[in-house]
Amino acid sequence: MQNILQQFQLTGTHAGVSTGSSWLQSTGQSIDSMSPVDGKLIAGVQSADRASYDAAIESAQAAYLKWRAIPAPRRGEIVRQIGESLRKNKEALGRLVSFEMGKSLQEGFGEVQEMIDICDFAVGLSRQLHGLTMHSERPGHRMYEQWHPLGIVGIISAFNFPVAVWSWNSMLAWVCGNVCIWKPSEKTPLTAIACQKITAEVFAANDIPEGVSCLVIGGRDVGEWMAQDKRIPLVSATGSTRMGKSVAATVASRLGKSLLELGGNNAIIITPDADLDMSLIGAVFGAVGTAGQRCTSTRRLIIHEDVYDAFVSKLVNAYGQLRIGDPLDENNHVGPLIDTDAVKAYLTSIEECKAEGGKFLVEGGVLKGAGFESGCYVKPCIAEVENHYKIVQHETFAPILYVMKYKTLDEAIAMQNGVPQGLSSAIMTTNLREAEQFLSNAGSDCGIANVNIGTSGAEIGGAFGGEKETGGGRESGSDAWKAYMRRQTNTINYSTHLPLAQGIKFDL
Ligand code: UN1
């Protein structure tokens, strides 16, 4: 790890505010980045103060005027080069993600791959920022729409995907002609600094001015400055529902735009016609992958009564095989939680679940002893519950899997939908009628609904996000780019008359 830290110059206390290649002085509080892998300090970061934040915003405002004038396919070419640089840095950045955040090495590499994929997607998109043309009702008139950039896009990202979610936002925002200001999670500042260095090198090599890519590391106050800041027309925020509600209210009070990707409470319905072996892989990876800290993690299994006992016994058996430990060791399936606060939340949820009547089929607990010194390693656990329990309605960012029984598909769908969140959902079935009912307007109410795939691990090509308390935003693929642009309707009169719409007569 030392050589990776040196490669990105991540030693001592690093500046936390940057406009690209420049790193600004600030007097903000210093943030310690501790690795949950071994509980030790990796490096410190100086968080933004108001002056350095304002300096970054001013740099972004100036850069926007230049960046928006560069044709979109040229901007795409620069994003292509960022993708190339990420390919070269995949190993180092993937390891750093794994070390700072605690996800398995495979998932660390997977996260960087997601960044590379979105770069490729954004390059193609840079030639496809299409508007429609409409037929005017008036003679000698042409009507069409075009998409213009917004200006500064603020990105607030979470610790669990410390770099990929930023890249979904920034790569699209950049090809659309925006400049970005990024506040990463204060729990994972170092991976953000590494990304800033990788992109700054590409921007500098292309003579792009400072300010197109800004980084402002800090706590909640920095997020609040961004939400309040009229200079930021769009704030894209990923994180808890509590954070999202606060950002949404603040941004809405100035009639700004927000794009929210908040909590999930994702379920897999396992039907009598499911392939149980496939279902097992989907359920276990979904529940314990990233130690249950994905927005898309599987939190609930809704299992038909006819296959309940058979499936639950497979599940309990599989949990017995899980290897928990150092995420950089590829033999392990499950790494640590992000910090000891997350461990407390996990333990509290287990207690609340028991108090409400939950029966643990696989007990949880904190691992102690050699290799677990950070105090962040916990046992994935399984509890038999009822959907209405308060704790089941709540997203706990930890590997706690709730199982419950159903009789009819209508009942299963009602349970799947019967939570405040609406991000990801899945059905395991070989029965076409069941699959189609689940995908119909009377089926899953989530932004993502899968058949014979678990709830996590979405590809970048689709629009990512969900309904209800998940916040309604869509990022990444499909036409999610439209959220980063403003639509302008243009009507051009090339005749020698000025006829009014709706046939209104107005003669002078
Ligand atoms: C998140 O947890 O915020 O679908 C993003 C997935 C990943 C992204 C998750 N592609 O699980």
PDB file of N, CA, C and O in Angstrom, residues 472-499:
ATOM      1  N   GLY A 472     -35.861   9.823  -6.310  1.00  0.00           N
ATOM      2  CA  GLY A 472     -36.391  10.083  -7.657  1.00  0.00           C
ATOM      3  C   GLY A 472     -35.358  10.412  -8.719  1.00  0.00           C
ATOM      4  O   GLY A 472     -35.699  10.510  -9.894  1.00  0.00           O
ATOM      5  N   GLY A 473     -34.107  10.599  -8.364  1.00  0.00           N
ATOM      6  CA  GLY A 473     -33.095  10.973  -9.367  1.00  0.00           C
ATOM      7  C   GLY A 473     -32.659   9.779 -10.200  1.00  0.00           C
ATOM      8  O   GLY A 473     -32.837   8.632  -9.800  1.00  0.00           O
ATOM      9  N   ARG A 474     -32.144  10.056 -11.391  1.00  0.00           N
ATOM     10  CA  ARG A 474     -31.562   9.015 -12.223  1.00  0.00           C
ATOM     11  C   ARG A 474     -30.196   9.479 -12.693  1.00  0.00           C
ATOM     12  O   ARG A 474     -30.045  10.581 -13.223  1.00  0.00           O
ATOM     13  N   GLU A 475     -29.220   8.608 -12.487  1.00  0.00           N
ATOM     14  CA  GLU A 475     -27.843   8.931 -12.873  1.00  0.00           C
ATOM     15  C   GLU A 475     -27.358   7.880 -13.856  1.00  0.00           C
ATOM     16  O   GLU A 475     -27.997   6.875 -14.079  1.00  0.00           O
ATOM     17  N   SER A 476     -26.171   8.129 -14.386  1.00  0.00           N
ATOM     18  CA  SER A 476     -25.473   7.137 -15.200  1.00  0.00           C
ATOM     19  C   SER A 476     -26.076   7.027 -16.608  1.00  0.00           C
ATOM     20  O   SER A 476     -26.105   8.020 -17.321  1.00  0.00           O
ATOM     21  N   GLY A 477     -26.564   5.840 -16.999  1.00  0.00           N
ATOM     22  CA  GLY A 477     -26.879   5.613 -18.413  1.00  0.00           C
ATOM     23  C   GLY A 477     -28.221   6.124 -18.888  1.00  0.00           C
ATOM     24  O   GLY A 477     -28.820   7.019 -18.296  1.00  0.00           O
ATOM     25  N   SER A 478     -28.686   5.515 -20.007  1.00  0.00           N
ATOM     26  CA  SER A 478     -29.916   5.926 -20.687  1.00  0.00           C
ATOM     27  C   SER A 478     -29.866   7.440 -20.926  1.00  0.00           C
ATOM     28  O   SER A 478     -28.841   7.963 -21.339  1.00  0.00           O
ATOM     29  N   ASP A 479     -30.976   8.149 -20.667  1.00  0.00           N
ATOM     30  CA  ASP A 479     -30.968   9.590 -20.924  1.00  0.00           C
ATOM     31  C   ASP A 479     -30.785  10.399 -19.635  1.00  0.00           C
ATOM     32  O   ASP A 479     -31.243  11.544 -19.548  1.00  0.00           O
ATOM     33  N   ALA A 480     -30.074   9.810 -18.657  1.00  0.00           N
ATOM     34  CA  ALA A 480     -29.836  10.528 -17.396  1.00  0.00           C
ATOM     35  C   ALA A 480     -29.091  11.841 -17.637  1.00  0.00           C
ATOM     36  O   ALA A 480     -29.164  12.765 -16.823  1.00  0.00           O
ATOM     37  N   TRP A 481     -28.382  11.950 -18.759  1.00  0.00           N
ATOM     38  CA  TRP A 481     -27.634  13.179 -19.067  1.00  0.00           C
ATOM     39  C   TRP A 481     -28.531  14.410 -19.097  1.00  0.00           C
ATOM     40  O   TRP A 481     -28.065  15.524 -18.835  1.00  0.00           O
ATOM     41  N   LYS A 482     -29.813  14.205 -19.380  1.00  0.00           N
ATOM     42  CA  LYS A 482     -30.698  15.373 -19.513  1.00  0.00           C
ATOM     43  C   LYS A 482     -30.793  16.174 -18.217  1.00  0.00           C
ATOM     44  O   LYS A 482     -31.078  17.375 -18.237  1.00  0.00           O
ATOM     45  N   ALA A 483     -30.553  15.495 -17.080  1.00  0.00           N
ATOM     46  CA  ALA A 483     -30.610  16.204 -15.796  1.00  0.00           C
ATOM     47  C   ALA A 483     -29.474  17.214 -15.652  1.00  0.00           C
ATOM     48  O   ALA A 483     -29.524  18.098 -14.798  1.00  0.00           O
ATOM     49  N   TYR A 484     -28.436  17.055 -16.475  1.00  0.00           N
ATOM     50  CA  TYR A 484     -27.260  17.930 -16.361  1.00  0.00           C
ATOM     51  C   TYR A 484     -27.309  19.063 -17.378  1.00  0.00           C
ATOM     52  O   TYR A 484     -26.333  19.770 -17.576  1.00  0.00           O
ATOM     53  N   MET A 485     -28.449  19.201 -18.071  1.00  0.00           N
ATOM     54  CA  MET A 485     -28.548  20.227 -19.105  1.00  0.00           C
ATOM     55  C   MET A 485     -29.873  20.966 -18.969  1.00  0.00           C
ATOM     56  O   MET A 485     -30.796  20.494 -18.309  1.00  0.00           O
ATOM     57  N   ARG A 486     -29.919  22.122 -19.624  1.00  0.00           N
ATOM     58  CA  ARG A 486     -31.192  22.845 -19.681  1.00  0.00           C
ATOM     59  C   ARG A 486     -31.696  22.769 -21.115  1.00  0.00           C
ATOM     60  O   ARG A 486     -30.948  22.896 -22.079  1.00  0.00           O
ATOM     61  N   ARG A 487     -32.998  22.554 -21.234  1.00  0.00           N
ATOM     62  CA  ARG A 487     -33.610  22.404 -22.546  1.00  0.00           C
ATOM     63  C   ARG A 487     -34.087  23.776 -23.016  1.00  0.00           C
ATOM     64  O   ARG A 487     -34.720  24.511 -22.266  1.00  0.00           O
ATOM     65  N   GLN A 488     -33.767  24.086 -24.244  1.00  0.00           N
ATOM     66  CA  GLN A 488     -34.249  25.357 -24.785  1.00  0.00           C
ATOM     67  C   GLN A 488     -35.069  25.070 -26.041  1.00  0.00           C
ATOM     68  O   GLN A 488     -34.609  24.382 -26.941  1.00  0.00           O
ATOM     69  N   THR A 489     -36.278  25.602 -26.062  1.00  0.00           N
ATOM     70  CA  THR A 489     -37.128  25.452 -27.247  1.00  0.00           C
ATOM     71  C   THR A 489     -36.927  26.668 -28.130  1.00  0.00           C
ATOM     72  O   THR A 489     -37.048  27.803 -27.656  1.00  0.00           O
ATOM     73  N   ASN A 490     -36.602  26.444 -29.383  1.00  0.00           N
ATOM     74  CA  ASN A 490     -36.315  27.541 -30.310  1.00  0.00           C
ATOM     75  C   ASN A 490     -37.305  27.526 -31.468  1.00  0.00           C
ATOM     76  O   ASN A 490     -37.465  26.499 -32.121  1.00  0.00           O
ATOM     77  N   THR A 491     -37.958  28.667 -31.706  1.00  0.00           N
ATOM     78  CA  THR A 491     -38.831  28.789 -32.871  1.00  0.00           C
ATOM     79  C   THR A 491     -38.282  29.912 -33.741  1.00  0.00           C
ATOM     80  O   THR A 491     -38.026  31.020 -33.252  1.00  0.00           O
ATOM     81  N   ILE A 492     -38.065  29.584 -34.985  1.00  0.00           N
ATOM     82  CA  ILE A 492     -37.425  30.524 -35.904  1.00  0.00           C
ATOM     83  C   ILE A 492     -38.395  30.841 -37.039  1.00  0.00           C
ATOM     84  O   ILE A 492     -38.902  29.921 -37.693  1.00  0.00           O
ATOM     85  N   ASN A 493     -38.620  32.128 -37.249  1.00  0.00           N
ATOM     86  CA  ASN A 493     -39.530  32.572 -38.319  1.00  0.00           C
ATOM     87  C   ASN A 493     -38.675  33.023 -39.503  1.00  0.00           C
ATOM     88  O   ASN A 493     -37.938  33.992 -39.401  1.00  0.00           O
ATOM     89  N   TYR A 494     -38.751  32.278 -40.619  1.00  0.00           N
ATOM     90  CA  TYR A 494     -37.966  32.708 -41.788  1.00  0.00           C
ATOM     91  C   TYR A 494     -38.881  33.255 -42.886  1.00  0.00           C
ATOM     92  O   TYR A 494     -38.471  33.431 -44.013  1.00  0.00           O
ATOM     93  N   SER A 495     -40.151  33.566 -42.514  1.00  0.00           N
ATOM     94  CA  SER A 495     -41.093  34.146 -43.480  1.00  0.00           C
ATOM     95  C   SER A 495     -41.024  35.675 -43.404  1.00  0.00           C
ATOM     96  O   SER A 495     -40.265  36.228 -42.605  1.00  0.00           O
ATOM     97  N   THR A 496     -41.851  36.331 -44.192  1.00  0.00           N
ATOM     98  CA  THR A 496     -41.866  37.798 -44.169  1.00  0.00           C
ATOM     99  C   THR A 496     -43.049  38.322 -43.354  1.00  0.00           C
ATOM    100  O   THR A 496     -43.385  39.493 -43.393  1.00  0.00           O
ATOM    101  N   HIS A 497     -43.735  37.436 -42.644  1.00  0.00           N
ATOM    102  CA  HIS A 497     -44.879  37.829 -41.807  1.00  0.00           C
ATOM    103  C   HIS A 497     -44.619  37.410 -40.374  1.00  0.00           C
ATOM    104  O   HIS A 497     -43.752  36.587 -40.137  1.00  0.00           O
ATOM    105  N   LEU A 498     -45.437  37.972 -39.483  1.00  0.00           N
ATOM    106  CA  LEU A 498     -45.322  37.524 -38.096  1.00  0.00           C
ATOM    107  C   LEU A 498     -46.674  36.981 -37.618  1.00  0.00           C
ATOM    108  O   LEU A 498     -47.401  37.634 -36.880  1.00  0.00           O
ATOM    109  N   PRO A 499     -47.021  35.768 -38.092  1.00  0.00           N
ATOM    110  CA  PRO A 499     -48.283  35.177 -37.634  1.00  0.00           C
ATOM    111  C   PRO A 499     -48.146  34.734 -36.171  1.00  0.00           C
ATOM    112  O   PRO A 499     -47.085  34.280 -35.766  1.00  0.00           O
TER     113      PRO A 499
END
